[in-house]
Amino acid sequence: MPYNITLIPGDGVGPEITEATTRALAATGVAIKWDIHQIGEAALKQYGTPLTLEVLQSIKKNKVALKGPVTTPIGTGFRSVNVALRQELDLYACLRPCKSYPGIKSRYENIDIVVVRENTEDLYAGIEFKKGAKDTTELIKFIAEKGQRKISADSGISIKPISERATRKIVTFAFDYARAHGRKKVTCVHKANIMKFSDGLFLATATKVAKSYPDIQFEDAIVDNLCMQLVTKPERYDIIVLPNLYGDIVSELCAGLVGGIGVVPSANIGDKVAVFEPVHGSAPKYAGRNKVNPMAMMLSAAMMLRHIREEKPAQRLESAIARTISEGKTVTYDLKADPNDPSIATTSAVADAVIKKLKEAR
Ligand code: NAP
C-alpha cells in the first residue's frame, strides 16, 4: 500500500526543488501517492485565498506533508501562510538539524547542532495592531492607563505571547529528542534579563522541565551572547531550544555554519501531523532557472521518511546526498568556492546524480 502524503510545491523555486525531490524519493523505492495542493501565491491566484480548507483537511487526513517554500509579501498583503499553517495544525515544534557534510566548504567542520524552535507563539503569533487603527489607539490608551509606558500614537504594535503550556511542550520535546537520539546537552535560549514576563517565563519553565531529565546536561544562554558563541565556538552546542523568533534567526545562523541554507532541512511537528520543508524561502529571483540546491528539500524528505519509519530508505537517501556533496562534481553554485566555476550543476542535474547513487546502492 502506498503512503498517502500531501505535497505542496510552493512558490518561487518551490516547484523545481519539489520535482527534484519527488524524483529522488521515487528512487528510494518507497511507494507514495501524492495529494498535491497549492498554498501561497499560486493558491491566491486560483482560489482567492492563500490557504484553503482543502489543504488543511488533506494534511489532517494524511498526517504527513512535504512542502516547498512559500512567498510571503513583506509589510503588506496576506499574512504568512507558513505561520498560519503551523498555528492551524498546531505544529508546535520546528526541528532544524544543522549538520556538516564533508566536502562543503565552510569555516567549520563537524558541526551537528539541532535547533528546536517553538513554532506557535511569540512575536510570530500574528497579533498585530496597525499604526493609526482604532484598536491600536485604544490599546495605546489602555497601556497608558495601566501606568505602563507611554507609546507614541504613530506606533504599530506586535504582541509577544509566551505561555507556560507551550514552553513546557517545546522544552519537553527537546529533551525527549535528546534522549531518543543520544544527545548530551540542551541549551535554552532567551532574553530573560530584559523580557522578564515572556522570556523569563520561558526560562523558568525550561529550568523546571530540565529537572525531569537528570541524564541530559542543561544550560541557558542569552540570545545575543549565544550568537557570538555560535560563530566562535559552535562545537560547544548540541540541542538548542528557543522561542519562535530567536529560533528562526538562530537556525539561519546555524545554516551558515554548515555551508548555507541549501543543505538545511526542517520538520514542523505536532501531536497529530507533521510537515517537512527546507529552511530556506522561495528565492524568487531564481524561480524557473533550474539553479538552486534541491538538497535542503531532499534532506527534509529524508526526515519525512524517518518520521514514517522508513529508516533504511531515509539513510540511503541521506547517504546518496552526502556522497554527491563529498564528490563535489555535481553540486549547485552555493556549494562551489567560485561562483563562476563552469562545472556548476543545475537543480535537475543534482537530482540525477543523487538518483544514480541511490540506484547504485540498491
Ligand atoms: P530565501 O528565499 O531563503 O533566499 C535567500 C537567499 O538564500 C537566496 O538569495 C540564496 O542566496 C539563498 N538560497 C535560498 N534557497 C537556496 C537554495 N535552495 N539553494 C541555494 N541557495 C539558496 O529568503 P528570502 O529571499 O528572505 O525570502 C524569499 C521569500 O521566501 C519571502 O517571501 C519569504 O517570506 C519566504 N520564506 C518562506 C519560507 C517557507 O516557506 N518556509 C521560509 C523563509 C522565507 P544567494 O542570493 O546568495 O544565491
PDB file of N, CA and C and ligand atoms in Angstrom, residues 13 17 67-74 80 82 86 96 248 252 260-263 266 268 277-286 291-297 332-335, ligand 1:
ATOM      1  N   VAL A  13      11.139  29.021  -6.274  1.00  0.00           N
ATOM      2  CA  VAL A  13      11.895  27.823  -6.676  1.00  0.00           C
ATOM      3  C   VAL A  13      11.220  26.539  -6.193  1.00  0.00           C
ATOM      4  N   ILE A  17      12.454  22.422  -6.984  1.00  0.00           N
ATOM      5  CA  ILE A  17      13.095  21.567  -5.968  1.00  0.00           C
ATOM      6  C   ILE A  17      12.154  20.438  -5.544  1.00  0.00           C
ATOM      7  N   LYS A  67       6.527  19.973   1.892  1.00  0.00           N
ATOM      8  CA  LYS A  67       6.154  21.310   1.427  1.00  0.00           C
ATOM      9  C   LYS A  67       7.355  22.074   0.878  1.00  0.00           C
ATOM     10  N   GLY A  68       7.159  22.759  -0.234  1.00  0.00           N
ATOM     11  CA  GLY A  68       8.173  23.679  -0.742  1.00  0.00           C
ATOM     12  C   GLY A  68       7.995  25.026  -0.057  1.00  0.00           C
ATOM     13  N   PRO A  69       8.939  25.962  -0.280  1.00  0.00           N
ATOM     14  CA  PRO A  69       8.819  27.277   0.352  1.00  0.00           C
ATOM     15  C   PRO A  69       7.690  28.107  -0.255  1.00  0.00           C
ATOM     16  N   VAL A  70       7.146  29.001   0.542  1.00  0.00           N
ATOM     17  CA  VAL A  70       6.022  29.830   0.104  1.00  0.00           C
ATOM     18  C   VAL A  70       6.373  31.305   0.316  1.00  0.00           C
ATOM     19  N   THR A  71       6.099  32.119  -0.685  1.00  0.00           N
ATOM     20  CA  THR A  71       6.398  33.555  -0.597  1.00  0.00           C
ATOM     21  C   THR A  71       5.421  34.255   0.336  1.00  0.00           C
ATOM     22  N   THR A  72       5.957  35.144   1.167  1.00  0.00           N
ATOM     23  CA  THR A  72       5.087  35.996   1.989  1.00  0.00           C
ATOM     24  C   THR A  72       5.401  37.448   1.644  1.00  0.00           C
ATOM     25  N   PRO A  73       4.391  38.212   1.202  1.00  0.00           N
ATOM     26  CA  PRO A  73       4.667  39.611   0.877  1.00  0.00           C
ATOM     27  C   PRO A  73       5.196  40.349   2.112  1.00  0.00           C
ATOM     28  N   ILE A  74       6.153  41.243   1.924  1.00  0.00           N
ATOM     29  CA  ILE A  74       6.715  41.970   3.070  1.00  0.00           C
ATOM     30  C   ILE A  74       5.887  43.220   3.355  1.00  0.00           C
ATOM     31  N   SER A  80       1.699  35.591   6.745  1.00  0.00           N
ATOM     32  CA  SER A  80       2.464  34.411   6.355  1.00  0.00           C
ATOM     33  C   SER A  80       1.598  33.149   6.398  1.00  0.00           C
ATOM     34  N   ASN A  82       2.839  30.252   6.053  1.00  0.00           N
ATOM     35  CA  ASN A  82       3.616  29.282   6.833  1.00  0.00           C
ATOM     36  C   ASN A  82       3.232  29.358   8.299  1.00  0.00           C
ATOM     37  N   ARG A  86       1.224  26.471  10.535  1.00  0.00           N
ATOM     38  CA  ARG A  86       1.769  25.925  11.793  1.00  0.00           C
ATOM     39  C   ARG A  86       0.776  26.116  12.929  1.00  0.00           C
ATOM     40  N   ARG A  96      15.267  21.766  13.306  1.00  0.00           N
ATOM     41  CA  ARG A  96      16.154  22.144  12.201  1.00  0.00           C
ATOM     42  C   ARG A  96      17.571  21.613  12.459  1.00  0.00           C
ATOM     43  N   ASP A 248      13.951  31.221  14.575  1.00  0.00           N
ATOM     44  CA  ASP A 248      14.021  31.479  13.141  1.00  0.00           C
ATOM     45  C   ASP A 248      15.383  32.066  12.778  1.00  0.00           C
ATOM     46  N   GLU A 252      19.010  30.115  10.965  1.00  0.00           N
ATOM     47  CA  GLU A 252      19.690  30.564   9.734  1.00  0.00           C
ATOM     48  C   GLU A 252      21.177  30.778  10.007  1.00  0.00           C
ATOM     49  N   GLY A 260      25.526  26.805   4.468  1.00  0.00           N
ATOM     50  CA  GLY A 260      24.458  27.555   3.814  1.00  0.00           C
ATOM     51  C   GLY A 260      23.118  26.862   3.848  1.00  0.00           C
ATOM     52  N   ILE A 261      22.162  27.651   3.404  1.00  0.00           N
ATOM     53  CA  ILE A 261      20.769  27.280   3.545  1.00  0.00           C
ATOM     54  C   ILE A 261      20.329  26.214   2.527  1.00  0.00           C
ATOM     55  N   GLY A 262      21.203  25.951   1.561  1.00  0.00           N
ATOM     56  CA  GLY A 262      20.887  24.948   0.539  1.00  0.00           C
ATOM     57  C   GLY A 262      20.943  23.515   1.055  1.00  0.00           C
ATOM     58  N   VAL A 263      21.453  23.329   2.292  1.00  0.00           N
ATOM     59  CA  VAL A 263      21.596  21.958   2.811  1.00  0.00           C
ATOM     60  C   VAL A 263      20.955  21.766   4.185  1.00  0.00           C
ATOM     61  N   SER A 266      14.090  20.846   7.497  1.00  0.00           N
ATOM     62  CA  SER A 266      13.346  21.072   8.738  1.00  0.00           C
ATOM     63  C   SER A 266      12.080  20.225   8.774  1.00  0.00           C
ATOM     64  N   ASN A 268       8.230  20.379  10.857  1.00  0.00           N
ATOM     65  CA  ASN A 268       7.285  21.040  11.764  1.00  0.00           C
ATOM     66  C   ASN A 268       6.403  19.946  12.330  1.00  0.00           C
ATOM     67  N   GLU A 277       9.843  20.558   5.339  1.00  0.00           N
ATOM     68  CA  GLU A 277      10.134  21.595   4.339  1.00  0.00           C
ATOM     69  C   GLU A 277      11.569  22.067   4.508  1.00  0.00           C
ATOM     70  N   PRO A 278      12.165  22.633   3.425  1.00  0.00           N
ATOM     71  CA  PRO A 278      13.508  23.200   3.603  1.00  0.00           C
ATOM     72  C   PRO A 278      13.435  24.441   4.494  1.00  0.00           C
ATOM     73  N   VAL A 279      14.548  24.791   5.125  1.00  0.00           N
ATOM     74  CA  VAL A 279      14.573  26.014   5.951  1.00  0.00           C
ATOM     75  C   VAL A 279      14.480  27.260   5.058  1.00  0.00           C
ATOM     76  N   HIS A 280      15.052  27.167   3.859  1.00  0.00           N
ATOM     77  CA  HIS A 280      15.115  28.370   3.017  1.00  0.00           C
ATOM     78  C   HIS A 280      13.744  28.769   2.464  1.00  0.00           C
ATOM     79  N   GLY A 281      13.707  29.991   1.921  1.00  0.00           N
ATOM     80  CA  GLY A 281      12.474  30.523   1.359  1.00  0.00           C
ATOM     81  C   GLY A 281      12.363  30.235  -0.137  1.00  0.00           C
ATOM     82  N   SER A 282      11.476  30.994  -0.787  1.00  0.00           N
ATOM     83  CA  SER A 282      11.143  30.708  -2.187  1.00  0.00           C
ATOM     84  C   SER A 282      12.137  31.306  -3.189  1.00  0.00           C
ATOM     85  N   ALA A 283      13.153  32.022  -2.680  1.00  0.00           N
ATOM     86  CA  ALA A 283      14.213  32.607  -3.525  1.00  0.00           C
ATOM     87  C   ALA A 283      13.675  33.062  -4.884  1.00  0.00           C
ATOM     88  N   PRO A 284      12.725  34.018  -4.914  1.00  0.00           N
ATOM     89  CA  PRO A 284      12.026  34.344  -6.170  1.00  0.00           C
ATOM     90  C   PRO A 284      12.949  34.706  -7.327  1.00  0.00           C
ATOM     91  N   LYS A 285      14.126  35.294  -7.022  1.00  0.00           N
ATOM     92  CA  LYS A 285      14.987  35.711  -8.148  1.00  0.00           C
ATOM     93  C   LYS A 285      15.524  34.514  -8.941  1.00  0.00           C
ATOM     94  N   TYR A 286      15.485  33.325  -8.340  1.00  0.00           N
ATOM     95  CA  TYR A 286      15.985  32.133  -9.028  1.00  0.00           C
ATOM     96  C   TYR A 286      14.852  31.270  -9.602  1.00  0.00           C
ATOM     97  N   LYS A 291      18.421  26.368 -10.940  1.00  0.00           N
ATOM     98  CA  LYS A 291      19.730  26.781 -10.439  1.00  0.00           C
ATOM     99  C   LYS A 291      19.976  26.399  -8.980  1.00  0.00           C
ATOM    100  N   VAL A 292      18.931  26.480  -8.139  1.00  0.00           N
ATOM    101  CA  VAL A 292      19.196  26.361  -6.695  1.00  0.00           C
ATOM    102  C   VAL A 292      19.380  24.906  -6.264  1.00  0.00           C
ATOM    103  N   ASN A 293      19.901  24.795  -5.053  1.00  0.00           N
ATOM    104  CA  ASN A 293      20.221  23.487  -4.484  1.00  0.00           C
ATOM    105  C   ASN A 293      18.933  22.777  -4.005  1.00  0.00           C
ATOM    106  N   PRO A 294      18.658  21.602  -4.517  1.00  0.00           N
ATOM    107  CA  PRO A 294      17.452  20.895  -4.045  1.00  0.00           C
ATOM    108  C   PRO A 294      17.708  20.079  -2.777  1.00  0.00           C
ATOM    109  N   MET A 295      18.953  20.096  -2.263  1.00  0.00           N
ATOM    110  CA  MET A 295      19.309  19.157  -1.183  1.00  0.00           C
ATOM    111  C   MET A 295      18.591  19.438   0.135  1.00  0.00           C
ATOM    112  N   ALA A 296      18.309  20.722   0.425  1.00  0.00           N
ATOM    113  CA  ALA A 296      17.602  21.020   1.682  1.00  0.00           C
ATOM    114  C   ALA A 296      16.225  20.361   1.665  1.00  0.00           C
ATOM    115  N   MET A 297      15.581  20.402   0.494  1.00  0.00           N
ATOM    116  CA  MET A 297      14.258  19.756   0.422  1.00  0.00           C
ATOM    117  C   MET A 297      14.405  18.235   0.413  1.00  0.00           C
ATOM    118  N   THR A 332      25.342  22.364  -6.867  1.00  0.00           N
ATOM    119  CA  THR A 332      24.886  23.676  -7.340  1.00  0.00           C
ATOM    120  C   THR A 332      25.860  24.787  -6.896  1.00  0.00           C
ATOM    121  N   TYR A 333      25.604  25.985  -7.387  1.00  0.00           N
ATOM    122  CA  TYR A 333      26.523  27.118  -7.214  1.00  0.00           C
ATOM    123  C   TYR A 333      26.881  27.405  -5.751  1.00  0.00           C
ATOM    124  N   ASP A 334      25.891  27.180  -4.849  1.00  0.00           N
ATOM    125  CA  ASP A 334      26.119  27.538  -3.444  1.00  0.00           C
ATOM    126  C   ASP A 334      27.175  26.665  -2.782  1.00  0.00           C
ATOM    127  N   LEU A 335      27.457  25.492  -3.365  1.00  0.00           N
ATOM    128  CA  LEU A 335      28.454  24.607  -2.766  1.00  0.00           C
ATOM    129  C   LEU A 335      29.790  24.673  -3.511  1.00  0.00           C
TER     130      LEU A 335
HETATM  131  P1  NAP B   1      15.296  32.837   0.706  1.00  0.00           P
HETATM  132  O1  NAP B   1      14.239  32.548  -0.255  1.00  0.00           O
HETATM  133  O2  NAP B   1      15.682  31.740   1.648  1.00  0.00           O
HETATM  134  O3  NAP B   1      16.579  33.286  -0.129  1.00  0.00           O
HETATM  135  C1  NAP B   1      17.671  33.963   0.447  1.00  0.00           C
HETATM  136  C2  NAP B   1      18.952  33.546  -0.221  1.00  0.00           C
HETATM  137  O4  NAP B   1      19.309  32.236   0.245  1.00  0.00           O
HETATM  138  C3  NAP B   1      18.890  33.397  -1.738  1.00  0.00           C
HETATM  139  O5  NAP B   1      19.007  34.632  -2.384  1.00  0.00           O
HETATM  140  C4  NAP B   1      20.062  32.478  -1.965  1.00  0.00           C
HETATM  141  O6  NAP B   1      21.299  33.163  -1.751  1.00  0.00           O
HETATM  142  C5  NAP B   1      19.925  31.523  -0.789  1.00  0.00           C
HETATM  143  N1  NAP B   1      19.105  30.350  -1.082  1.00  0.00           N
HETATM  144  C6  NAP B   1      17.805  30.136  -0.788  1.00  0.00           C
HETATM  145  N2  NAP B   1      17.426  28.920  -1.183  1.00  0.00           N
HETATM  146  C7  NAP B   1      18.504  28.334  -1.737  1.00  0.00           C
HETATM  147  C8  NAP B   1      18.750  27.060  -2.331  1.00  0.00           C
HETATM  148  N3  NAP B   1      17.806  26.107  -2.413  1.00  0.00           N
HETATM  149  N4  NAP B   1      19.988  26.817  -2.820  1.00  0.00           N
HETATM  150  C9  NAP B   1      20.946  27.739  -2.744  1.00  0.00           C
HETATM  151  N5  NAP B   1      20.797  28.945  -2.188  1.00  0.00           N
HETATM  152  C10 NAP B   1      19.587  29.234  -1.684  1.00  0.00           C
HETATM  153  O7  NAP B   1      14.957  34.094   1.632  1.00  0.00           O
HETATM  154  P2  NAP B   1      14.237  35.468   1.283  1.00  0.00           P
HETATM  155  O8  NAP B   1      14.745  35.984  -0.023  1.00  0.00           O
HETATM  156  O9  NAP B   1      14.391  36.265   2.503  1.00  0.00           O
HETATM  157  O10 NAP B   1      12.714  35.079   1.145  1.00  0.00           O
HETATM  158  C11 NAP B   1      12.043  34.892  -0.104  1.00  0.00           C
HETATM  159  C12 NAP B   1      10.588  34.546   0.202  1.00  0.00           C
HETATM  160  O11 NAP B   1      10.525  33.274   0.864  1.00  0.00           O
HETATM  161  C13 NAP B   1       9.889  35.543   1.144  1.00  0.00           C
HETATM  162  O12 NAP B   1       8.593  35.777   0.659  1.00  0.00           O
HETATM  163  C14 NAP B   1       9.846  34.815   2.490  1.00  0.00           C
HETATM  164  O13 NAP B   1       8.758  35.216   3.253  1.00  0.00           O
HETATM  165  C15 NAP B   1       9.693  33.382   2.020  1.00  0.00           C
HETATM  166  N6  NAP B   1      10.140  32.365   3.004  1.00  0.00           N
HETATM  167  C16 NAP B   1       9.390  31.232   3.064  1.00  0.00           C
HETATM  168  C17 NAP B   1       9.788  30.218   3.927  1.00  0.00           C
HETATM  169  C18 NAP B   1       8.944  28.969   3.955  1.00  0.00           C
HETATM  170  O14 NAP B   1       8.092  28.775   3.107  1.00  0.00           O
HETATM  171  N7  NAP B   1       9.129  28.104   4.928  1.00  0.00           N
HETATM  172  C19 NAP B   1      10.939  30.344   4.692  1.00  0.00           C
HETATM  173  C20 NAP B   1      11.695  31.515   4.578  1.00  0.00           C
HETATM  174  C21 NAP B   1      11.284  32.524   3.725  1.00  0.00           C
HETATM  175  P3  NAP B   1      22.212  33.853  -2.862  1.00  0.00           P
HETATM  176  O15 NAP B   1      21.496  35.138  -3.211  1.00  0.00           O
HETATM  177  O16 NAP B   1      23.499  34.064  -2.150  1.00  0.00           O
HETATM  178  O17 NAP B   1      22.314  32.938  -4.022  1.00  0.00           O
END
